[in-house]
């Protein structure tokens, strides 16, 4: 699954507990940052991973393998990345 550590906290989300995955683009003034939000809607547990985080590339590759029906980056990247500076929230799992 996914583990996110922060100062004094750790959030764990096993693959089998993930019920939703979203991707969006955040306008950071000089550049855009694509972010993945994974979570369990029932437990209200969410993890956000940015392009700058270690493991980001591995995560987007694993999502369609670990979550059957999840859109692959080839299916969503261009839709989210373009045009620049637009948020473009997109649901990856469960498939819209």
CSV table of C-alpha atoms in Angstrom, one decimal, residues 40-87:
chain,number,residue,atom,x,y,z
A,40,UNK,CA,-10.8,5.6,1.5
A,41,UNK,CA,-14.1,7.6,1.4
A,42,UNK,CA,-15.6,5.6,4.2
A,43,UNK,CA,-12.7,6.0,6.6
A,44,UNK,CA,-12.0,9.6,5.4
A,45,UNK,CA,-8.3,8.7,5.1
A,46,UNK,CA,-6.5,10.6,2.3
A,47,UNK,CA,-3.0,10.8,1.0
A,48,UNK,CA,-1.8,13.4,-1.5
A,49,UNK,CA,1.3,12.8,-3.5
A,50,UNK,CA,3.0,15.5,-5.7
A,51,UNK,CA,5.3,15.3,-8.7
A,52,UNK,CA,8.1,16.4,-6.4
A,53,UNK,CA,7.6,13.5,-3.9
A,54,UNK,CA,9.9,10.5,-3.9
A,55,UNK,CA,8.1,7.6,-5.5
A,56,UNK,CA,5.7,9.6,-7.6
A,57,UNK,CA,6.6,8.0,-10.9
A,58,UNK,CA,6.5,4.5,-9.3
A,59,UNK,CA,3.1,5.3,-7.8
A,60,UNK,CA,1.5,6.3,-11.1
A,61,UNK,CA,2.9,3.2,-12.7
A,62,UNK,CA,1.5,0.9,-9.9
A,63,UNK,CA,-2.0,2.4,-9.8
A,64,UNK,CA,-3.5,0.5,-12.8
A,65,UNK,CA,-1.7,-2.7,-11.7
A,66,UNK,CA,-2.9,-2.6,-8.1
A,67,UNK,CA,-6.3,-1.1,-8.7
A,68,UNK,CA,-8.1,-2.9,-11.6
A,69,UNK,CA,-10.0,-0.3,-13.7
A,70,UNK,CA,-7.8,2.6,-12.6
A,71,UNK,CA,-6.9,4.8,-15.5
A,72,UNK,CA,-3.2,4.7,-16.6
A,73,UNK,CA,-1.1,7.9,-16.9
A,74,UNK,CA,-1.3,7.5,-20.7
A,75,UNK,CA,-5.1,7.8,-20.4
A,76,UNK,CA,-5.2,10.9,-18.2
A,77,UNK,CA,-1.8,12.8,-18.3
A,78,UNK,CA,-2.5,15.1,-21.4
A,79,UNK,CA,-6.1,15.8,-20.2
A,80,UNK,CA,-4.8,17.0,-16.8
A,81,UNK,CA,-1.6,18.7,-17.9
A,82,UNK,CA,-3.1,20.8,-20.7
A,83,UNK,CA,-3.9,23.7,-20.9
A,84,UNK,CA,-1.3,25.1,-18.4
A,85,UNK,CA,-2.5,26.6,-15.1
A,86,UNK,CA,-6.0,25.0,-15.1
A,87,UNK,CA,-6.8,22.7,-12.2
